[in-house]
PDB file of C-alpha atoms in Angstrom:
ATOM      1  CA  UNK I   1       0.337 229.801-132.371  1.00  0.00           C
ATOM      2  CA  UNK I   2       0.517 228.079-135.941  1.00  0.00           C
ATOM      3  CA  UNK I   3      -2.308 228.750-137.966  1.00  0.00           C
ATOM      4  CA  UNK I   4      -4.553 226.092-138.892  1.00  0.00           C
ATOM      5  CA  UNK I   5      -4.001 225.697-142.897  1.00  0.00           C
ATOM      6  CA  UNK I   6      -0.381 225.240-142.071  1.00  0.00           C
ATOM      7  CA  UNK I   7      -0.453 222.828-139.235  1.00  0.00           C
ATOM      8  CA  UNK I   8      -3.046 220.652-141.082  1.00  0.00           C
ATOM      9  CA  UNK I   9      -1.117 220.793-144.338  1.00  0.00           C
ATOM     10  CA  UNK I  10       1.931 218.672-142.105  1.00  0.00           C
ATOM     11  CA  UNK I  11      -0.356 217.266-140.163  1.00  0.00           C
ATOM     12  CA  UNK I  12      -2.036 215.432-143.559  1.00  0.00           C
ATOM     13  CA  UNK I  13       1.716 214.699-144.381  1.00  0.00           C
ATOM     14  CA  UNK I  14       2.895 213.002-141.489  1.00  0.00           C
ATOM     15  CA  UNK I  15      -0.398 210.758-141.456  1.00  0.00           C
ATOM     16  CA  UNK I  16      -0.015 210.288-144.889  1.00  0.00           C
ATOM     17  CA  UNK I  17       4.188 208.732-143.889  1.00  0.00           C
ATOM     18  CA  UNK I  18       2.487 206.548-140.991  1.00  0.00           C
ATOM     19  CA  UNK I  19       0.161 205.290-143.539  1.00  0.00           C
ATOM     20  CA  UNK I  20       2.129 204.624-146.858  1.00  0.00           C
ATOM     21  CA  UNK I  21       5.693 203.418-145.197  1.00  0.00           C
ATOM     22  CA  UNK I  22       4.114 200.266-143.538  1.00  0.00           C
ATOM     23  CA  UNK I  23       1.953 199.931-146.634  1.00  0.00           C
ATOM     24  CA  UNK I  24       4.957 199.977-148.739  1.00  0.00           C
ATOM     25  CA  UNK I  25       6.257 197.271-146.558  1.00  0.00           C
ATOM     26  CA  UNK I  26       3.675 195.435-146.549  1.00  0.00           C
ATOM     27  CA  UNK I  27       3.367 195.064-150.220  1.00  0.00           C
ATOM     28  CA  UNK I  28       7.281 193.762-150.346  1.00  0.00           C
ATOM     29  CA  UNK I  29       6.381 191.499-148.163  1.00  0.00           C
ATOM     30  CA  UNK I  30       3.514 189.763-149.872  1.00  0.00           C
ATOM     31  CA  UNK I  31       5.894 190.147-153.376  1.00  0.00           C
ATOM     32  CA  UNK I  32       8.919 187.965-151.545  1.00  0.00           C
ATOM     33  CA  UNK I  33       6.817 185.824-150.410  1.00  0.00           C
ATOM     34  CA  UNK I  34       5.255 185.209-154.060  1.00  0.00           C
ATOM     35  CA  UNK I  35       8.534 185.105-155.194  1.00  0.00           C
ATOM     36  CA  UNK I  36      10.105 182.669-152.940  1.00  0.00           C
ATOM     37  CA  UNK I  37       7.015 180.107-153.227  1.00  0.00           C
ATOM     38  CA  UNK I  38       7.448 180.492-156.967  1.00  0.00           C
ATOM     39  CA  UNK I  39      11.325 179.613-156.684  1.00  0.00           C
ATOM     40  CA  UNK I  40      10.417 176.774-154.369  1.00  0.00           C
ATOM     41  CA  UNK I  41       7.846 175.156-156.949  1.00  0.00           C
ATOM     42  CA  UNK I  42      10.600 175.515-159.385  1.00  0.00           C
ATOM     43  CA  UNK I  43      13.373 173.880-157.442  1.00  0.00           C
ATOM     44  CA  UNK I  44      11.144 171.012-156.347  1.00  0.00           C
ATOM     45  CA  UNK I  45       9.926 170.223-159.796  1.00  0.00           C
ATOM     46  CA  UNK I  46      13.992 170.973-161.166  1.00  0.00           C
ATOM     47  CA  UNK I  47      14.546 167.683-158.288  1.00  0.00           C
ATOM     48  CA  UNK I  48      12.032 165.493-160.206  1.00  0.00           C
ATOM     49  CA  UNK I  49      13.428 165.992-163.392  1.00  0.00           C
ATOM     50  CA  UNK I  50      16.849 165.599-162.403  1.00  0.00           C
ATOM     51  CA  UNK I  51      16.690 163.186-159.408  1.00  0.00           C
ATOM     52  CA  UNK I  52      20.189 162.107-158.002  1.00  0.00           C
TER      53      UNK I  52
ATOM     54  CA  UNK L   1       5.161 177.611-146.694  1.00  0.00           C
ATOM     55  CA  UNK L   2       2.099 176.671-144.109  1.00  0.00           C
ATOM     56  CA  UNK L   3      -0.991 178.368-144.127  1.00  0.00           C
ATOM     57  CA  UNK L   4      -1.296 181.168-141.675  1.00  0.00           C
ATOM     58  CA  UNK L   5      -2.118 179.978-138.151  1.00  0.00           C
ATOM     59  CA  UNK L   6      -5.610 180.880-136.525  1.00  0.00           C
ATOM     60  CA  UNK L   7      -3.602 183.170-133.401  1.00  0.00           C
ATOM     61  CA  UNK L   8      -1.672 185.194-137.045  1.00  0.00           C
ATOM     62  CA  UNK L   9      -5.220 185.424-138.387  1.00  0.00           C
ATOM     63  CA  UNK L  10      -6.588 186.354-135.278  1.00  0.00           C
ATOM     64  CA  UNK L  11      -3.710 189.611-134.968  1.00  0.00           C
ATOM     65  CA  UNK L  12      -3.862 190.488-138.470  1.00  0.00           C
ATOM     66  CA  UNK L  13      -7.865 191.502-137.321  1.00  0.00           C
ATOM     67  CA  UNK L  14      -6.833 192.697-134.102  1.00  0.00           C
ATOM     68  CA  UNK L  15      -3.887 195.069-135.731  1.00  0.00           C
ATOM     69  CA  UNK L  16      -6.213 196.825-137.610  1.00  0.00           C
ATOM     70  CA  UNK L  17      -8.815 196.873-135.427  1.00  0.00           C
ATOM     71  CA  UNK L  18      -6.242 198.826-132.946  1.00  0.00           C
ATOM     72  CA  UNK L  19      -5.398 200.637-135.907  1.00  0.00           C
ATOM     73  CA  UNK L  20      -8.251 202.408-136.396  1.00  0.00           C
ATOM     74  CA  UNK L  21      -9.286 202.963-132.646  1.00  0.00           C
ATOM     75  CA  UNK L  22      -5.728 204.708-132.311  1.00  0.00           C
ATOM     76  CA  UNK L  23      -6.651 207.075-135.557  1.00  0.00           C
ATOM     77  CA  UNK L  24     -10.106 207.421-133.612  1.00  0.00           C
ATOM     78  CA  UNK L  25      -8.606 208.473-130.886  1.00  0.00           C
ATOM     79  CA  UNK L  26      -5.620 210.922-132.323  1.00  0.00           C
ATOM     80  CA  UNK L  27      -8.415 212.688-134.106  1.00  0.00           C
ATOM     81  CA  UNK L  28     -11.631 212.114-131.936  1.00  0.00           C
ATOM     82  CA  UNK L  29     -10.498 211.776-128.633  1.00  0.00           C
ATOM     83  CA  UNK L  30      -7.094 213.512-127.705  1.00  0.00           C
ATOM     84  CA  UNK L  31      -7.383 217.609-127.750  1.00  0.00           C
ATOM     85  CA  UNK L  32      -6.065 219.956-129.719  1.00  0.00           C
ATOM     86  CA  UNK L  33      -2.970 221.193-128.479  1.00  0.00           C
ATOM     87  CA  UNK L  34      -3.051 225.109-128.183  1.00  0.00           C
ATOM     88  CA  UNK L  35       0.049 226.229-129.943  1.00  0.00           C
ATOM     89  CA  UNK L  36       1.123 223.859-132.050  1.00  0.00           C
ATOM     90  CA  UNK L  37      -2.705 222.293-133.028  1.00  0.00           C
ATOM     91  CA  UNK L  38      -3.484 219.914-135.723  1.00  0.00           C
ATOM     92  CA  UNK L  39       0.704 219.191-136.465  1.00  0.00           C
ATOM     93  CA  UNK L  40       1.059 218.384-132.292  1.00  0.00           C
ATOM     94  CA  UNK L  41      -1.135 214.657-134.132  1.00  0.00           C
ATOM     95  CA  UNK L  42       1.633 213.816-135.452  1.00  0.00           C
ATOM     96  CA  UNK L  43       3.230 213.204-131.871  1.00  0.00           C
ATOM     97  CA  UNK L  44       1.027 209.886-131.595  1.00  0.00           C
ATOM     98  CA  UNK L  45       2.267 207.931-134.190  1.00  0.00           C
ATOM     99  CA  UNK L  46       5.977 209.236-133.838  1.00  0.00           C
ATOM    100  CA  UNK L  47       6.535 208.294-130.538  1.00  0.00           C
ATOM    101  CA  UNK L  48       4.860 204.812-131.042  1.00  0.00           C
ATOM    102  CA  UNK L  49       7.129 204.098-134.174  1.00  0.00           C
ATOM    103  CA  UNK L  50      10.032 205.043-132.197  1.00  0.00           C
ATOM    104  CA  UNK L  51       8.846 203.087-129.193  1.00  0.00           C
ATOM    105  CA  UNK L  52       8.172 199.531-131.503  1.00  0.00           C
ATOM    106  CA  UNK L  53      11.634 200.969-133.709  1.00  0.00           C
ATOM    107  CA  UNK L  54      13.857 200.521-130.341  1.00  0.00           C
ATOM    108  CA  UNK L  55      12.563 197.530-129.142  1.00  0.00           C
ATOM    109  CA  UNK L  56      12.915 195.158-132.243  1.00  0.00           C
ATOM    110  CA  UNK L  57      16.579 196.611-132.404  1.00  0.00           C
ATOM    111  CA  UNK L  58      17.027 195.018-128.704  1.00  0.00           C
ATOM    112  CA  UNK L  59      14.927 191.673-129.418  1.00  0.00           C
ATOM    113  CA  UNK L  60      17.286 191.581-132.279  1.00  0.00           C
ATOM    114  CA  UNK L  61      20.362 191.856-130.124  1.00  0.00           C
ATOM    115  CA  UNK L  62      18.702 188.747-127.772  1.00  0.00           C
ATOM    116  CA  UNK L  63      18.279 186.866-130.454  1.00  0.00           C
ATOM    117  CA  UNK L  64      21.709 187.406-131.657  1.00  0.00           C
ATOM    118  CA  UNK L  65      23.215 186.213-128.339  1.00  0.00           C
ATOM    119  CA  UNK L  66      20.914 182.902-128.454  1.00  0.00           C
ATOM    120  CA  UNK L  67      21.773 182.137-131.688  1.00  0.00           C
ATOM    121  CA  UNK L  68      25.663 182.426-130.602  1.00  0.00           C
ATOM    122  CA  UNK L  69      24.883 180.114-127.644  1.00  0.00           C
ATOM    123  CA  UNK L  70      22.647 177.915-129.724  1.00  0.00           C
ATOM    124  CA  UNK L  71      24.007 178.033-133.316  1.00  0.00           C
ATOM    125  CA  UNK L  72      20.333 177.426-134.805  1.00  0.00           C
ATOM    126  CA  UNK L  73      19.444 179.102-137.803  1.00  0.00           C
ATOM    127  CA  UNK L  74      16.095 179.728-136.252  1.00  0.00           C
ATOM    128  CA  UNK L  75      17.197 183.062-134.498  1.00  0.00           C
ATOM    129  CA  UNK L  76      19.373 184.398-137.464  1.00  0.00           C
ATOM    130  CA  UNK L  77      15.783 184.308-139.383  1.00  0.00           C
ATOM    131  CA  UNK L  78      13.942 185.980-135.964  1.00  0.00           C
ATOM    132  CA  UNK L  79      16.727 188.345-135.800  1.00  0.00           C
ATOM    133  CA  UNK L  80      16.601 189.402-139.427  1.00  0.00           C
ATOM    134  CA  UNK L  81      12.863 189.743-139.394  1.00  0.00           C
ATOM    135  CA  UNK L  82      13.285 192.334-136.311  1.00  0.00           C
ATOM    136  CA  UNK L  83      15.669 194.141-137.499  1.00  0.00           C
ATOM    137  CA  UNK L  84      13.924 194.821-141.070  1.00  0.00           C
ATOM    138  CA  UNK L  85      10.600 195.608-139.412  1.00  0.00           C
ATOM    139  CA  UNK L  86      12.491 197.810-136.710  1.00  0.00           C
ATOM    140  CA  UNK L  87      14.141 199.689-139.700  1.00  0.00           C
ATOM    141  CA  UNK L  88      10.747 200.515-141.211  1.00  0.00           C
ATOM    142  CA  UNK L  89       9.288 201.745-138.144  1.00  0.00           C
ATOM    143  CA  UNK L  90      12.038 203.667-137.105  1.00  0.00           C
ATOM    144  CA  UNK L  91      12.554 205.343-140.797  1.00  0.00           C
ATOM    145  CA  UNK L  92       8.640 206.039-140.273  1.00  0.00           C
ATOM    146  CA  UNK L  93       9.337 207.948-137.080  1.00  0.00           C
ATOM    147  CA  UNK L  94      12.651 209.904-138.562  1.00  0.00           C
ATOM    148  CA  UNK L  95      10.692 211.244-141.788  1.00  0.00           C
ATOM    149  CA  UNK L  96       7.364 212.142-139.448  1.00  0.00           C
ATOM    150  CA  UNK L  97       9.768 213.858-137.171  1.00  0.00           C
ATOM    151  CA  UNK L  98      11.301 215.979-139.586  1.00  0.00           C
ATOM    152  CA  UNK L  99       7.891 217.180-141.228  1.00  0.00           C
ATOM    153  CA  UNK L 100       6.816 217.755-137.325  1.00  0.00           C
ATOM    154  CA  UNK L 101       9.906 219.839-137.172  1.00  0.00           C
ATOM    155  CA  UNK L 102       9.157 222.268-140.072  1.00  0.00           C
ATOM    156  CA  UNK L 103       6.146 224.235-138.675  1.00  0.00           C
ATOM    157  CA  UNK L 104       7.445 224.016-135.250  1.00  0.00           C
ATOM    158  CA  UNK L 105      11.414 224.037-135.409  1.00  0.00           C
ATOM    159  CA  UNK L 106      11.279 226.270-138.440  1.00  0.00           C
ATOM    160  CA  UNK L 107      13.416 224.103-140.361  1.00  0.00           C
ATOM    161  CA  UNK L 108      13.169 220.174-141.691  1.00  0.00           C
ATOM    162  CA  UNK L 109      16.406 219.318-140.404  1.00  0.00           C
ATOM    163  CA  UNK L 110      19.337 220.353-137.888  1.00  0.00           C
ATOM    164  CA  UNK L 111      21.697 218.033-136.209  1.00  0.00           C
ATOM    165  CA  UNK L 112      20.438 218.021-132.474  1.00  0.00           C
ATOM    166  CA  UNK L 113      22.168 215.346-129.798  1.00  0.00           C
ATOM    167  CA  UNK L 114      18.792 212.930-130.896  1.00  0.00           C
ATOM    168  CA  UNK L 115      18.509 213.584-134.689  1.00  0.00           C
ATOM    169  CA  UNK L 116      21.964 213.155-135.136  1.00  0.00           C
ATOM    170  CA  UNK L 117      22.166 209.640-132.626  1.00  0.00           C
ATOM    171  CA  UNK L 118      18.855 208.337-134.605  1.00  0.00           C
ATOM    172  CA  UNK L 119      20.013 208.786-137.961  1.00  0.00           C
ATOM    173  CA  UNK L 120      23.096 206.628-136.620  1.00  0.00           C
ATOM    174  CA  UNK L 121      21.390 204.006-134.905  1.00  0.00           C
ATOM    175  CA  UNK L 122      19.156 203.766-138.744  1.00  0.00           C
ATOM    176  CA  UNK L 123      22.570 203.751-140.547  1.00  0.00           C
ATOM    177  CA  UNK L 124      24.014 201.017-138.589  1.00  0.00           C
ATOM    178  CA  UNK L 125      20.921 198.926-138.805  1.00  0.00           C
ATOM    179  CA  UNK L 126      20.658 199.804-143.149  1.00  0.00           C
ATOM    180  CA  UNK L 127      24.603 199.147-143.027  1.00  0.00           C
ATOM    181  CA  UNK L 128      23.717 195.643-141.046  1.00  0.00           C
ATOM    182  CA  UNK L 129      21.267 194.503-144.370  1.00  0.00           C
ATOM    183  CA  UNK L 130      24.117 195.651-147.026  1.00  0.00           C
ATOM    184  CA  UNK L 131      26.566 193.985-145.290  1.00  0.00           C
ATOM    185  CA  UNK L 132      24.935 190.193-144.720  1.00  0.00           C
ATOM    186  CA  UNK L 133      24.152 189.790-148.405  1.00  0.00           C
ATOM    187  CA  UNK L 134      27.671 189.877-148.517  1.00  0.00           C
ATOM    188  CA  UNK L 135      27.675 186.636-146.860  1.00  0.00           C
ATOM    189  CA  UNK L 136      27.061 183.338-149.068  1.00  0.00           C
ATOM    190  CA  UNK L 137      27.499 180.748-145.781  1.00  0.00           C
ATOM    191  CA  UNK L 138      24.612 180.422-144.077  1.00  0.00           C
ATOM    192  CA  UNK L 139      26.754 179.749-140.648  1.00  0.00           C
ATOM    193  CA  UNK L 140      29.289 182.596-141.417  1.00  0.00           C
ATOM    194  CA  UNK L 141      26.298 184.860-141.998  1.00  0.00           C
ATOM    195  CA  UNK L 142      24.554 184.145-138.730  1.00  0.00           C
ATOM    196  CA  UNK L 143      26.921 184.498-136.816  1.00  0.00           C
ATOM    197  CA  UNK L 144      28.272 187.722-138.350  1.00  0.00           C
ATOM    198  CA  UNK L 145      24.703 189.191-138.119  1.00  0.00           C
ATOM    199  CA  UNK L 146      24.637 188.037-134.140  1.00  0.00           C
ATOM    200  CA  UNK L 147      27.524 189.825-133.238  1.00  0.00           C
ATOM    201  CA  UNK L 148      26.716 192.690-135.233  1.00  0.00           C
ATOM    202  CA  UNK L 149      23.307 193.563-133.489  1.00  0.00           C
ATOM    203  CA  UNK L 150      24.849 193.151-130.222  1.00  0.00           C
ATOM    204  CA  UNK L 151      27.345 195.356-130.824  1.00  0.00           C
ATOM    205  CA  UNK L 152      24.875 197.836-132.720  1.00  0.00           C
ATOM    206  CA  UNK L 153      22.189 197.550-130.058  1.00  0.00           C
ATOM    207  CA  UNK L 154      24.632 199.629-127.459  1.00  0.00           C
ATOM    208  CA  UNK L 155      23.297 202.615-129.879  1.00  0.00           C
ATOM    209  CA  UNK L 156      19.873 201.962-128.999  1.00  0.00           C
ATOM    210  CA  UNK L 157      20.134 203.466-125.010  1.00  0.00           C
ATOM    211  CA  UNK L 158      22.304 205.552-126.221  1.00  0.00           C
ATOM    212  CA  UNK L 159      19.702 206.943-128.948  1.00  0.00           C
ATOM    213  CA  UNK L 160      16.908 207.129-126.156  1.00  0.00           C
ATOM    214  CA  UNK L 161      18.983 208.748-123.387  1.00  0.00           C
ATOM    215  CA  UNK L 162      20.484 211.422-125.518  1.00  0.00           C
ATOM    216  CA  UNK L 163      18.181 214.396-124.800  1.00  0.00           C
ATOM    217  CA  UNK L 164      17.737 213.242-121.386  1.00  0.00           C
ATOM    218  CA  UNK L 165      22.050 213.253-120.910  1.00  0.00           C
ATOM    219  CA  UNK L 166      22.908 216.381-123.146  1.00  0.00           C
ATOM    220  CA  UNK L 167      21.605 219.511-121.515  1.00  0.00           C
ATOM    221  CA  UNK L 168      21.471 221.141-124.524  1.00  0.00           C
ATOM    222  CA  UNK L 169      18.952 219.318-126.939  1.00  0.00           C
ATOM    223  CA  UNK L 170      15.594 221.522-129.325  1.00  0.00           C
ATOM    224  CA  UNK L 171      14.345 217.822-128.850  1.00  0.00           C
ATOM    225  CA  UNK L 172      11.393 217.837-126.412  1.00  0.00           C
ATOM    226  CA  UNK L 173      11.203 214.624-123.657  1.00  0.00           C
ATOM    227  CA  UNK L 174       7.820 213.146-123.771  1.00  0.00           C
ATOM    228  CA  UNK L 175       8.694 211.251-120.637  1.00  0.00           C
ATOM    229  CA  UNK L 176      10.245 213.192-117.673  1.00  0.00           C
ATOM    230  CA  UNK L 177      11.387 216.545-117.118  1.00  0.00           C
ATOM    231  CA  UNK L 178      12.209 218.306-120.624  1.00  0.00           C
ATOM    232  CA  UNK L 179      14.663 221.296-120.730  1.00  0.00           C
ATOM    233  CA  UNK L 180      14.746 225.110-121.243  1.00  0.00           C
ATOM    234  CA  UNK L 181      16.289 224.259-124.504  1.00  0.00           C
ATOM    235  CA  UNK L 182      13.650 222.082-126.203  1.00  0.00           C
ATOM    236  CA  UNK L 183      11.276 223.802-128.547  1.00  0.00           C
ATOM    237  CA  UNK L 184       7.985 222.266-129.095  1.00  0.00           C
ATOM    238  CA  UNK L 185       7.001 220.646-125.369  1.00  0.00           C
ATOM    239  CA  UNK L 186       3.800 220.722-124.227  1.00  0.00           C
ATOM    240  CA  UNK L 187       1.723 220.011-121.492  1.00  0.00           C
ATOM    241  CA  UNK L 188       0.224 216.880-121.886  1.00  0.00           C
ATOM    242  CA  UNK L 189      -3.226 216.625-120.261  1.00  0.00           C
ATOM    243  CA  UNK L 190      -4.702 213.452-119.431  1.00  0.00           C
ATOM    244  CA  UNK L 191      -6.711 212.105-122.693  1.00  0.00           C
ATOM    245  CA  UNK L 192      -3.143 213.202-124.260  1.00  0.00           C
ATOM    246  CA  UNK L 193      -1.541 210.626-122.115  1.00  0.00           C
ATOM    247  CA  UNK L 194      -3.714 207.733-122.421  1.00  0.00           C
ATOM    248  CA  UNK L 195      -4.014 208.655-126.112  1.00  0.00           C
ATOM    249  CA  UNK L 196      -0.097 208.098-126.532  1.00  0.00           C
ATOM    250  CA  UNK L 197       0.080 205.122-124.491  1.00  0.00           C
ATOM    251  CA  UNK L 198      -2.914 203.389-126.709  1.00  0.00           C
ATOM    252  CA  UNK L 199      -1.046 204.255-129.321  1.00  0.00           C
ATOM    253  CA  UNK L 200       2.199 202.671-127.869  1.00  0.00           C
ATOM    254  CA  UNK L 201       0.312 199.399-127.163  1.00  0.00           C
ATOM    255  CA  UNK L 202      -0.835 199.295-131.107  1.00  0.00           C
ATOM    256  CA  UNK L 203       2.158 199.775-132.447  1.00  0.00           C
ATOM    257  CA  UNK L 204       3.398 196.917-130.140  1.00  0.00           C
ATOM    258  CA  UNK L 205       0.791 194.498-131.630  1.00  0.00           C
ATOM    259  CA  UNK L 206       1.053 195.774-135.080  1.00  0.00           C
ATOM    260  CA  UNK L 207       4.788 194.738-134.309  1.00  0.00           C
ATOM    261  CA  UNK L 208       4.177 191.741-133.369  1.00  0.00           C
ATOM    262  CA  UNK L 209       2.124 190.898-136.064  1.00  0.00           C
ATOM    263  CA  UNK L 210       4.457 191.917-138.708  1.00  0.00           C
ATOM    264  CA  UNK L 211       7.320 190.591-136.663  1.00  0.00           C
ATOM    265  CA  UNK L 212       5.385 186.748-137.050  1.00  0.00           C
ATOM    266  CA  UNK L 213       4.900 187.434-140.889  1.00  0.00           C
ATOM    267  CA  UNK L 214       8.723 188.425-141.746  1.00  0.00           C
ATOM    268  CA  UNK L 215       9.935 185.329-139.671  1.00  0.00           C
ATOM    269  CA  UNK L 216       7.690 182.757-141.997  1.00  0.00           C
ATOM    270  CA  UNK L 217       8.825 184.560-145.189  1.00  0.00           C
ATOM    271  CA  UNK L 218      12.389 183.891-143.499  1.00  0.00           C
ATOM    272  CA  UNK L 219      11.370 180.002-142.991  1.00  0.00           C
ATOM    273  CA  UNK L 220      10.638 179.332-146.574  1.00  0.00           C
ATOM    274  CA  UNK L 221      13.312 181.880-147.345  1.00  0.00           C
ATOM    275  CA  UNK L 222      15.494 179.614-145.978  1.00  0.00           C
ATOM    276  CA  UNK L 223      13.966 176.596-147.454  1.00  0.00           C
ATOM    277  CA  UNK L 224      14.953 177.724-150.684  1.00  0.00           C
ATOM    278  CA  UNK L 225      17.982 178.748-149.937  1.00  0.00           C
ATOM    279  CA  UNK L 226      18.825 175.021-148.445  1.00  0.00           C
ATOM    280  CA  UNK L 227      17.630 173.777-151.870  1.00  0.00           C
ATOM    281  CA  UNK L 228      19.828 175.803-153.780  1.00  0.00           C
ATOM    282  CA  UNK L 229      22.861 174.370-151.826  1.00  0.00           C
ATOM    283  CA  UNK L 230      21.861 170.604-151.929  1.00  0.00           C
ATOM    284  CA  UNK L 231      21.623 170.958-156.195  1.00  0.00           C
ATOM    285  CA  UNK L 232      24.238 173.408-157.323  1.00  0.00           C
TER     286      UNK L 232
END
């Protein structure tokens, strides 16, 4: 049998993997998107200026 | 980009709802496991990530073969977005897996029939990312990226299947009969059970959810991109 400390110690570890990973993710996701509506504002306004 | 639909509001509640009943229950509900105890937790989670982790690498491989018998860029973005949020998901479950490992395998890492196959299915799926940015045509891209997940979706049966083919695997089998190899099985009693398989059913959503958000970011993606072509 493991003792307790131990298994808690990895236990707190792999929670801690579930938790951050997605987390991670999900902070890349809301920077692209940020990004992406800032290089569509830009392109649209680059078409007024320059309008063919 | 369009603001978020009411049903996308509606799961981005729901996921975390589900969330936090599934951390209620891993810690609340399920019991402790006799030999292995608190670490055993971790077995939730793992098999949930794996679960959501194998599927989006096989809706990715259906939407490659629509896209081939469509040719709309719609499914290039939908099988993009699965892929990504597969690759997170099943990353999750290879790191968890190895820190599982360590109290109960005695080691972080060895390469076992199903550590070795997952690491392989990941490195295809990281491979399939570095590879399309290679791509500047849009068409040449998609159609690249629809062949490739086909192709790299035979790995995903084969990833699941391994410890249940190869006689001798340390991997335990959550489902079916394990063998006398496998170190770290245990009997699961019935709150164990319906633990995991609430656990399975939030990762799905949580899926889902993220799945929806990664193919909008791939609309206006896309928007942009098609802007870029029309001026320059």
């Amino acid at each position: 049998m493991l003792e307790y400390s131990v298994s808690i110690k990895y236990m707190l570890a792999g929670y801690t993997v579930f938790l951050a990973v997605p987390a991670v993710y999900l902070i890349s996701l809301v920077i692209r998107v940020r990004n992406l509506k800032r290089d569509l504002q830009t392109m649209k306004e680059f078409q007024k200026k320059n309008p063919k | 980009m369009k603001p978020q639909p009411v049903a996308l509001k509606v799961l981005n509640v729901v996921s975390v709802l589900l969330f936090l009943a599934a951390l209620g229950m891993v810690f609340l509900y399920a019991p402790l496991e006799e030999t292995m105890n608190y670490v055993q937790k971790i077995f939730y989670f793992h098999v949930a990530n794996a679960w959501v982790g194998m599927l989006g690498f096989i809706a990715a491989a259906v939407a490659g073969v629509v896209y081939l018998v469509k040719h709309d860029q719609k499914w290039d973005i939908i099988e993009l977005a699965a892929v990504e949020i597969s690759l997170i998901f099943f990353i999750t479950t290879i790191i968890t897996g190895s820190i599982w490992a360590r109290p109960v395998w005695n080691t972080w890492w060895t390469w076992d029939t199903r550590l070795t196959t997952a690491t392989i299915l990941e490195m295809i799926y990281i491979a399939y990312l570095l590879l399309r940015q290679g791509i500047e045509d849009p068409d040449r891209r998609a159609r690249f990226g629809a062949v490739y997940t086909i192709i790299g979706a035979i790995s995903v049966p084969i990833t699941f299947l391994s410890i249940r083919i190869v006689s001798r695997t340390i991997h335990p089998v959550v489902i079916g009969a394990t063998n006398g190899t496998a170190t770290g099985s245990f009997n699961m009693a019935p709150q164990m059970l319906f633990t995991m398989f609430f656990a399975l059913f939030t990762f799905s959503a949580i899926f889902v959810t993220l799945f929806w958000h990664r193919i909008r970011l791939g609309q206006l993606a896309q928007q942009v991109e098609q802007l870029k072509l029309e001026e320059f």
